[in-house]
PDB file of C-alpha atoms and ligand atoms in Angstrom:
ATOM      1  CA  MET A 137      21.099 -46.481  60.888  1.00 78.00           C
ATOM      2  CA  ALA A 138      18.331 -47.767  60.772  1.00 85.00           C
ATOM      3  CA  PRO A 139      16.413 -48.162  57.196  1.00 94.00           C
ATOM      4  CA  VAL A 140      13.706 -45.894  56.828  1.00 95.00           C
ATOM      5  CA  LEU A 141      11.511 -49.101  55.789  1.00 96.00           C
ATOM      6  CA  GLN A 142      12.434 -52.629  55.586  1.00 96.00           C
ATOM      7  CA  ILE A 143      10.399 -54.621  54.032  1.00 97.00           C
ATOM      8  CA  ASP A 144      11.049 -58.650  54.672  1.00 97.00           C
ATOM      9  CA  ASP A 145       9.737 -61.457  52.654  1.00 97.00           C
ATOM     10  CA  LEU A 146       5.984 -59.855  52.142  1.00 97.00           C
ATOM     11  CA  LYS A 147       3.511 -62.118  51.106  1.00 97.00           C
ATOM     12  CA  VAL A 148       0.192 -61.050  49.604  1.00 97.00           C
ATOM     13  CA  GLU A 149      -2.591 -62.581  48.199  1.00 97.00           C
ATOM     14  CA  GLY A 150      -5.695 -61.432  46.008  1.00 96.00           C
ATOM     15  CA  ARG A 151      -9.130 -63.074  45.185  1.00 97.00           C
ATOM     16  CA  THR A 152     -10.335 -64.138  42.137  1.00 96.00           C
ATOM     17  CA  PRO A 153     -13.565 -63.379  40.848  1.00 95.00           C
ATOM     18  CA  ARG A 154     -14.450 -67.273  41.446  1.00 95.00           C
ATOM     19  CA  GLY A 155     -13.557 -66.880  45.069  1.00 95.00           C
ATOM     20  CA  VAL A 156      -9.956 -68.072  45.068  1.00 97.00           C
ATOM     21  CA  TRP A 157      -6.977 -66.703  47.011  1.00 98.00           C
ATOM     22  CA  VAL A 158      -3.842 -66.767  44.861  1.00 97.00           C
ATOM     23  CA  PRO A 159      -0.255 -65.210  45.732  1.00 97.00           C
ATOM     24  CA  THR A 160       0.401 -62.053  44.499  1.00 96.00           C
ATOM     25  CA  VAL A 161       3.206 -61.089  46.331  1.00 97.00           C
ATOM     26  CA  ARG A 162       5.820 -63.957  46.827  1.00 97.00           C
ATOM     27  CA  GLY A 163       8.211 -62.693  49.361  1.00 97.00           C
ATOM     28  CA  VAL A 164       9.291 -59.527  48.660  1.00 97.00           C
ATOM     29  CA  SER A 165      12.417 -58.136  50.788  1.00 97.00           C
ATOM     30  CA  LEU A 166      13.681 -54.355  50.059  1.00 97.00           C
ATOM     31  CA  LYS A 167      15.545 -51.398  52.301  1.00 97.00           C
ATOM     32  CA  VAL A 168      15.500 -47.987  51.867  1.00 97.00           C
ATOM     33  CA  HIS A 169      17.644 -45.869  53.915  1.00 96.00           C
ATOM     34  CA  ALA A 170      17.386 -42.133  54.260  1.00 95.00           C
ATOM     35  CA  GLY A 171      18.146 -39.940  51.729  1.00 95.00           C
ATOM     36  CA  GLU A 172      17.923 -43.125  49.536  1.00 96.00           C
ATOM     37  CA  VAL A 173      15.748 -43.692  45.994  1.00 95.00           C
ATOM     38  CA  VAL A 174      14.380 -47.411  45.530  1.00 96.00           C
ATOM     39  CA  ALA A 175      12.343 -48.360  41.979  1.00 95.00           C
ATOM     40  CA  LEU A 176      10.114 -51.073  42.009  1.00 94.00           C
ATOM     41  CA  ILE A 177      10.258 -51.725  38.408  1.00 93.00           C
ATOM     42  CA  GLY A 178       8.092 -55.210  36.716  1.00 92.00           C
ATOM     43  CA  GLU A 179       5.355 -55.447  34.313  1.00 93.00           C
ATOM     44  CA  SER A 180       1.729 -54.553  34.659  1.00 91.00           C
ATOM     45  CA  GLY A 181       0.196 -56.738  37.094  1.00 92.00           C
ATOM     46  CA  ALA A 182       3.639 -57.690  38.563  1.00 94.00           C
ATOM     47  CA  GLY A 183       2.665 -56.519  42.287  1.00 94.00           C
ATOM     48  CA  LYS A 184       4.366 -52.934  42.229  1.00 95.00           C
ATOM     49  CA  THR A 185       1.422 -50.773  43.201  1.00 93.00           C
ATOM     50  CA  THR A 186       0.547 -54.248  46.009  1.00 95.00           C
ATOM     51  CA  VAL A 187       3.925 -53.793  47.706  1.00 96.00           C
ATOM     52  CA  ALA A 188       3.862 -49.812  47.811  1.00 94.00           C
ATOM     53  CA  MET A 189       0.636 -49.757  49.379  1.00 92.00           C
ATOM     54  CA  ALA A 190       1.980 -52.609  52.067  1.00 91.00           C
ATOM     55  CA  ALA A 191       4.423 -49.416  53.153  1.00 88.00           C
ATOM     56  CA  LEU A 192       1.706 -47.912  54.454  1.00 88.00           C
ATOM     57  CA  CYS A 193      -0.072 -51.088  56.041  1.00 86.00           C
ATOM     58  CA  TYR A 194      -2.886 -50.988  53.676  1.00 89.00           C
ATOM     59  CA  THR A 195      -4.686 -53.745  51.313  1.00 91.00           C
ATOM     60  CA  ARG A 196      -6.953 -53.071  48.812  1.00 92.00           C
ATOM     61  CA  PRO A 197     -10.054 -54.813  49.492  1.00 94.00           C
ATOM     62  CA  GLY A 198     -10.109 -58.356  47.981  1.00 95.00           C
ATOM     63  CA  THR A 199      -6.077 -58.764  48.810  1.00 96.00           C
ATOM     64  CA  ARG A 200      -4.727 -59.552  52.095  1.00 95.00           C
ATOM     65  CA  VAL A 201      -1.138 -59.984  53.503  1.00 95.00           C
ATOM     66  CA  VAL A 202      -0.521 -63.300  54.343  1.00 96.00           C
ATOM     67  CA  GLY A 203       2.748 -63.340  55.626  1.00 96.00           C
ATOM     68  CA  GLY A 204       6.336 -60.750  56.215  1.00 96.00           C
ATOM     69  CA  LYS A 205       6.814 -57.898  58.133  1.00 95.00           C
ATOM     70  CA  VAL A 206       7.078 -54.405  57.425  1.00 95.00           C
ATOM     71  CA  THR A 207       8.708 -51.733  59.734  1.00 94.00           C
ATOM     72  CA  LEU A 208       8.947 -48.003  59.384  1.00 92.00           C
ATOM     73  CA  GLY A 209      11.697 -46.384  61.172  1.00 89.00           C
ATOM     74  CA  GLY A 210      11.936 -49.681  63.256  1.00 89.00           C
ATOM     75  CA  VAL A 211       8.330 -49.844  63.735  1.00 90.00           C
ATOM     76  CA  ASP A 212       6.496 -53.147  63.056  1.00 93.00           C
ATOM     77  CA  ILE A 213       3.471 -51.214  60.946  1.00 90.00           C
ATOM     78  CA  PHE A 214       1.445 -54.425  61.037  1.00 89.00           C
ATOM     79  CA  ALA A 215       1.456 -54.731  64.424  1.00 91.00           C
ATOM     80  CA  LEU A 216       0.174 -50.932  65.202  1.00 90.00           C
ATOM     81  CA  ASP A 217      -3.551 -50.429  65.864  1.00 92.00           C
ATOM     82  CA  ALA A 218      -5.884 -48.558  63.541  1.00 89.00           C
ATOM     83  CA  ARG A 219      -5.131 -45.396  65.387  1.00 90.00           C
ATOM     84  CA  SER A 220      -1.491 -45.740  65.461  1.00 89.00           C
ATOM     85  CA  ARG A 221      -1.397 -46.310  61.661  1.00 88.00           C
ATOM     86  CA  ARG A 222      -3.732 -43.225  60.899  1.00 86.00           C
ATOM     87  CA  ALA A 223      -1.420 -41.165  62.763  1.00 86.00           C
ATOM     88  CA  ALA A 224       1.717 -42.206  60.868  1.00 85.00           C
ATOM     89  CA  ARG A 225       0.081 -42.182  57.246  1.00 86.00           C
ATOM     90  CA  GLY A 226       0.352 -38.854  55.694  1.00 82.00           C
ATOM     91  CA  LYS A 227       3.128 -37.593  58.565  1.00 86.00           C
ATOM     92  CA  ASP A 228       5.728 -40.606  58.606  1.00 89.00           C
ATOM     93  CA  VAL A 229       5.174 -42.035  55.553  1.00 91.00           C
ATOM     94  CA  ALA A 230       3.088 -40.431  52.146  1.00 91.00           C
ATOM     95  CA  TYR A 231       1.688 -41.999  49.145  1.00 90.00           C
ATOM     96  CA  VAL A 232       0.938 -40.378  45.829  1.00 89.00           C
ATOM     97  CA  ALA A 233      -1.481 -42.749  44.200  1.00 86.00           C
ATOM     98  CA  GLN A 234      -1.389 -43.922  40.314  1.00 82.00           C
ATOM     99  CA  SER A 235      -4.920 -42.708  40.013  1.00 81.00           C
ATOM    100  CA  ALA A 236      -5.097 -38.962  41.254  1.00 77.00           C
ATOM    101  CA  GLN A 237      -8.636 -39.124  40.420  1.00 75.00           C
ATOM    102  CA  ALA A 238      -9.648 -42.126  42.598  1.00 78.00           C
ATOM    103  CA  ALA A 239      -7.798 -40.546  45.677  1.00 84.00           C
ATOM    104  CA  LEU A 240      -8.719 -36.631  45.137  1.00 92.00           C
ATOM    105  CA  ASN A 241     -11.567 -36.233  46.771  1.00 93.00           C
ATOM    106  CA  PRO A 242     -14.180 -34.756  44.663  1.00 94.00           C
ATOM    107  CA  ALA A 243     -16.117 -32.618  47.496  1.00 95.00           C
ATOM    108  CA  ILE A 244     -13.472 -31.078  48.636  1.00 95.00           C
ATOM    109  CA  THR A 245     -11.533 -27.861  47.071  1.00 96.00           C
ATOM    110  CA  ILE A 246      -7.866 -28.327  46.087  1.00 95.00           C
ATOM    111  CA  GLY A 247      -6.481 -26.002  48.411  1.00 95.00           C
ATOM    112  CA  GLU A 248      -8.332 -27.504  51.179  1.00 95.00           C
ATOM    113  CA  GLN A 249      -6.913 -31.110  50.157  1.00 94.00           C
ATOM    114  CA  VAL A 250      -3.367 -29.920  50.170  1.00 94.00           C
ATOM    115  CA  ALA A 251      -3.829 -28.077  53.209  1.00 95.00           C
ATOM    116  CA  GLU A 252      -5.742 -30.590  54.929  1.00 93.00           C
ATOM    117  CA  PRO A 253      -2.819 -33.658  56.770  1.00 91.00           C
ATOM    118  CA  LEU A 254      -0.917 -30.254  58.072  1.00 93.00           C
ATOM    119  CA  LEU A 255      -4.524 -29.491  60.423  1.00 94.00           C
ATOM    120  CA  LEU A 256      -5.283 -33.458  60.640  1.00 91.00           C
ATOM    121  CA  HIS A 257      -2.097 -33.686  62.568  1.00 90.00           C
ATOM    122  CA  GLY A 258      -2.190 -31.028  64.194  1.00 91.00           C
ATOM    123  CA  ILE A 259       0.901 -29.332  63.003  1.00 92.00           C
ATOM    124  CA  ALA A 260      -0.198 -26.064  61.695  1.00 93.00           C
ATOM    125  CA  THR A 261      -2.702 -23.102  62.056  1.00 95.00           C
ATOM    126  CA  PRO A 262      -5.308 -22.964  59.294  1.00 95.00           C
ATOM    127  CA  GLU A 263      -3.758 -19.772  57.983  1.00 95.00           C
ATOM    128  CA  ASP A 264       0.038 -21.407  58.185  1.00 95.00           C
ATOM    129  CA  ALA A 265      -1.367 -24.504  56.406  1.00 95.00           C
ATOM    130  CA  ARG A 266      -2.853 -22.418  54.049  1.00 94.00           C
ATOM    131  CA  LYS A 267       0.106 -20.823  53.248  1.00 94.00           C
ATOM    132  CA  ARG A 268       1.958 -23.956  53.114  1.00 94.00           C
ATOM    133  CA  ALA A 269      -0.019 -25.557  50.322  1.00 94.00           C
ATOM    134  CA  LEU A 270       0.105 -22.789  48.056  1.00 95.00           C
ATOM    135  CA  ALA A 271       4.037 -22.385  48.655  1.00 95.00           C
ATOM    136  CA  LEU A 272       4.101 -26.394  48.014  1.00 94.00           C
ATOM    137  CA  MET A 273       1.619 -25.877  45.093  1.00 95.00           C
ATOM    138  CA  THR A 274       4.194 -22.937  43.677  1.00 95.00           C
ATOM    139  CA  ARG A 275       6.955 -25.178  43.896  1.00 93.00           C
ATOM    140  CA  LEU A 276       5.360 -27.957  41.715  1.00 90.00           C
ATOM    141  CA  ASP A 277       4.494 -25.738  38.668  1.00 88.00           C
ATOM    142  CA  LEU A 278       1.139 -25.423  39.216  1.00 90.00           C
ATOM    143  CA  PRO A 279      -0.409 -22.315  37.378  1.00 87.00           C
ATOM    144  CA  ASN A 280      -1.632 -19.445  39.177  1.00 92.00           C
ATOM    145  CA  PRO A 281      -1.867 -21.810  42.861  1.00 93.00           C
ATOM    146  CA  GLU A 282      -4.380 -18.991  44.585  1.00 94.00           C
ATOM    147  CA  GLU A 283      -6.996 -19.920  41.552  1.00 95.00           C
ATOM    148  CA  ILE A 284      -6.367 -23.634  41.302  1.00 95.00           C
ATOM    149  CA  ALA A 285      -6.703 -23.464  44.978  1.00 95.00           C
ATOM    150  CA  ARG A 286     -10.302 -22.502  44.889  1.00 96.00           C
ATOM    151  CA  ARG A 287     -11.473 -25.515  42.493  1.00 96.00           C
ATOM    152  CA  TYR A 288     -12.364 -28.755  43.052  1.00 96.00           C
ATOM    153  CA  PRO A 289     -10.895 -31.439  41.685  1.00 94.00           C
ATOM    154  CA  HIS A 290     -12.992 -32.226  38.416  1.00 93.00           C
ATOM    155  CA  GLN A 291     -11.884 -28.708  37.513  1.00 95.00           C
ATOM    156  CA  THR A 292      -8.385 -29.406  36.867  1.00 93.00           C
ATOM    157  CA  SER A 293      -6.587 -31.537  34.199  1.00 90.00           C
ATOM    158  CA  GLY A 294      -5.326 -34.704  35.023  1.00 86.00           C
ATOM    159  CA  GLY A 295      -1.403 -33.546  35.193  1.00 86.00           C
ATOM    160  CA  GLN A 296      -2.544 -31.052  37.508  1.00 90.00           C
ATOM    161  CA  GLN A 297      -4.477 -33.681  39.946  1.00 91.00           C
ATOM    162  CA  GLN A 298      -1.439 -35.432  40.019  1.00 88.00           C
ATOM    163  CA  ARG A 299       0.829 -32.398  40.957  1.00 90.00           C
ATOM    164  CA  VAL A 300      -1.687 -31.616  43.712  1.00 93.00           C
ATOM    165  CA  MET A 301      -1.297 -35.360  44.869  1.00 92.00           C
ATOM    166  CA  ALA A 302       2.431 -34.938  44.987  1.00 91.00           C
ATOM    167  CA  ALA A 303       1.890 -31.209  46.880  1.00 93.00           C
ATOM    168  CA  MET A 304      -0.491 -33.480  49.114  1.00 92.00           C
ATOM    169  CA  ALA A 305       2.123 -35.839  50.160  1.00 91.00           C
ATOM    170  CA  LEU A 306       4.790 -33.126  50.897  1.00 92.00           C
ATOM    171  CA  THR A 307       2.681 -31.320  53.537  1.00 92.00           C
ATOM    172  CA  CYS A 308       3.796 -33.042  56.311  1.00 90.00           C
ATOM    173  CA  THR A 309       7.622 -33.260  55.041  1.00 91.00           C
ATOM    174  CA  PRO A 310       7.053 -37.122  55.649  1.00 92.00           C
ATOM    175  CA  LYS A 311      10.383 -39.346  56.174  1.00 93.00           C
ATOM    176  CA  LEU A 312       9.345 -41.943  53.590  1.00 94.00           C
ATOM    177  CA  LEU A 313       7.521 -40.613  50.240  1.00 94.00           C
ATOM    178  CA  VAL A 314       6.198 -43.591  48.098  1.00 94.00           C
ATOM    179  CA  LEU A 315       4.973 -42.899  44.752  1.00 92.00           C
ATOM    180  CA  ASP A 316       3.035 -44.976  42.988  1.00 91.00           C
ATOM    181  CA  GLU A 317       4.006 -44.139  38.837  1.00 84.00           C
ATOM    182  CA  PRO A 318       3.857 -40.688  39.808  1.00 76.00           C
ATOM    183  CA  THR A 319       4.162 -38.867  36.880  1.00 74.00           C
ATOM    184  CA  THR A 320       1.739 -41.098  34.283  1.00 71.00           C
ATOM    185  CA  ALA A 321      -0.542 -38.060  33.851  1.00 65.00           C
ATOM    186  CA  LEU A 322       2.654 -35.571  32.925  1.00 69.00           C
ATOM    187  CA  ASP A 323       3.561 -34.048  29.814  1.00 69.00           C
ATOM    188  CA  VAL A 324       6.487 -35.647  28.765  1.00 70.00           C
ATOM    189  CA  THR A 325       8.170 -32.426  28.576  1.00 67.00           C
ATOM    190  CA  THR A 326       7.502 -31.779  32.541  1.00 69.00           C
ATOM    191  CA  GLN A 327       8.700 -35.409  33.515  1.00 69.00           C
ATOM    192  CA  ILE A 328      11.730 -34.782  31.575  1.00 66.00           C
ATOM    193  CA  ASP A 329      12.324 -30.991  32.888  1.00 63.00           C
ATOM    194  CA  ARG A 330      11.548 -32.056  36.859  1.00 56.00           C
ATOM    195  CA  GLY A 331      13.461 -35.359  36.737  1.00 52.00           C
ATOM    196  CA  ALA A 332      16.992 -33.551  34.921  1.00 52.00           C
ATOM    197  CA  GLU A 333      16.039 -31.276  37.345  1.00 50.00           C
ATOM    198  CA  SER A 334      16.348 -33.706  40.524  1.00 47.00           C
ATOM    199  CA  HIS A 335      19.512 -35.231  39.115  1.00 46.00           C
TER     200      HIS A 335
HETATM  201  N1  ATP B 267      -8.892 -55.821  44.452  1.00 51.52           N
HETATM  202  C1  ATP B 267      -7.801 -56.798  44.155  1.00 51.52           C
HETATM  203  N2  ATP B 267      -8.393 -58.472  44.483  1.00 51.52           N
HETATM  204  C2  ATP B 267      -7.668 -59.173  43.727  1.00 51.52           C
HETATM  205  N3  ATP B 267      -6.489 -58.781  43.095  1.00 51.52           N
HETATM  206  C3  ATP B 267      -5.918 -57.918  42.910  1.00 51.52           C
HETATM  207  C4  ATP B 267      -6.892 -56.533  43.196  1.00 51.52           C
HETATM  208  N4  ATP B 267      -6.565 -55.815  42.740  1.00 51.52           N
HETATM  209  C5  ATP B 267      -4.914 -56.242  42.053  1.00 51.52           C
HETATM  210  N5  ATP B 267      -5.051 -57.531  42.243  1.00 51.52           N
HETATM  211  C6  ATP B 267      -4.042 -58.550  41.710  1.00 51.52           C
HETATM  212  O1  ATP B 267      -2.833 -58.251  42.158  1.00 51.52           O
HETATM  213  C7  ATP B 267      -1.911 -58.470  41.247  1.00 51.52           C
HETATM  214  C8  ATP B 267      -0.680 -56.991  41.414  1.00 51.52           C
HETATM  215  O2  ATP B 267      -1.733 -56.018  41.255  1.00 51.52           O
HETATM  216  P1  ATP B 267      -0.749 -54.473  41.168  1.00 51.52           P
HETATM  217  O3  ATP B 267      -1.499 -53.344  41.252  1.00 51.52           O
HETATM  218  O4  ATP B 267       0.226 -54.619  42.812  1.00 51.52           O
HETATM  219  O5  ATP B 267       0.477 -54.473  40.176  1.00 51.52           O
HETATM  220  P2  ATP B 267       1.079 -53.353  39.028  1.00 51.52           P
HETATM  221  O6  ATP B 267       2.321 -54.029  39.348  1.00 51.52           O
HETATM  222  O7  ATP B 267       0.956 -51.823  40.421  1.00 51.52           O
HETATM  223  O8  ATP B 267       0.276 -53.346  37.620  1.00 51.52           O
HETATM  224  P3  ATP B 267       0.519 -51.748  36.966  1.00 51.52           P
HETATM  225  O9  ATP B 267       1.803 -51.440  36.450  1.00 51.52           O
HETATM  226  O10 ATP B 267      -0.559 -51.975  35.786  1.00 51.52           O
HETATM  227  O11 ATP B 267      -0.245 -50.601  38.321  1.00 51.52           O
HETATM  228  C9  ATP B 267      -2.468 -58.283  40.223  1.00 51.52           C
HETATM  229  O12 ATP B 267      -2.415 -59.537  39.327  1.00 51.52           O
HETATM  230  C10 ATP B 267      -4.015 -57.881  40.197  1.00 51.52           C
HETATM  231  O13 ATP B 267      -4.971 -58.644  39.352  1.00 51.52           O
HETATM  232 MG1   MG B 268       0.261 -50.252  39.962  1.00 51.52          MG
END
């Protein structure tokens, strides 16, 4: 069976403050098959986030892909037009960012944000989306989900925000989940509990 994600010889460059493009990712290849967990390990600045973002065909401003190929379920994601890429993001592949603070929309309540992918992709009615969002928030151990759903991101803790991000990523049951250090803001005990449970 074709891998869910295949990255071949990915090359990315980043622009220095002086405007010079330098290599940041020098030919990374990896495959993720269904049911498989693949971890990227490297020191700070090694390029983990850069590679993870490439799986969604996303590059941060000041970075550019200069070589390689990324296929999602056999589809070359760099070859897709912007609309098809947007259709895939959140539904086929979801991303949990390293910084929840930077990724959550400060002007939208938690409940609306978790339900939003289902509505954007036309998967559920508003009522079903709300129910599914609450169920996921419960599964992710968010205390009193009904109440948290009514809050804005700044009214929640860093660890709660990170779990909200995870809930958002899971709403459309994507084929591929890209997690960028998804437990850094959680208590050590929660990290251990959840880790033990998933093994
Ligand atoms: N917007 C940008 N413009 C130019 N260079 C960048 C940009 N973002 C990151 N870089 C550079 O790309 C390299 C890889 O960064 P990346 O964020 O992928 O590292 P990382 O392995 O995720 O690190 P960390 O563990 O600290 O999160 C770094 O050397 C960084 O300085
Ligand atoms: Mg990173």
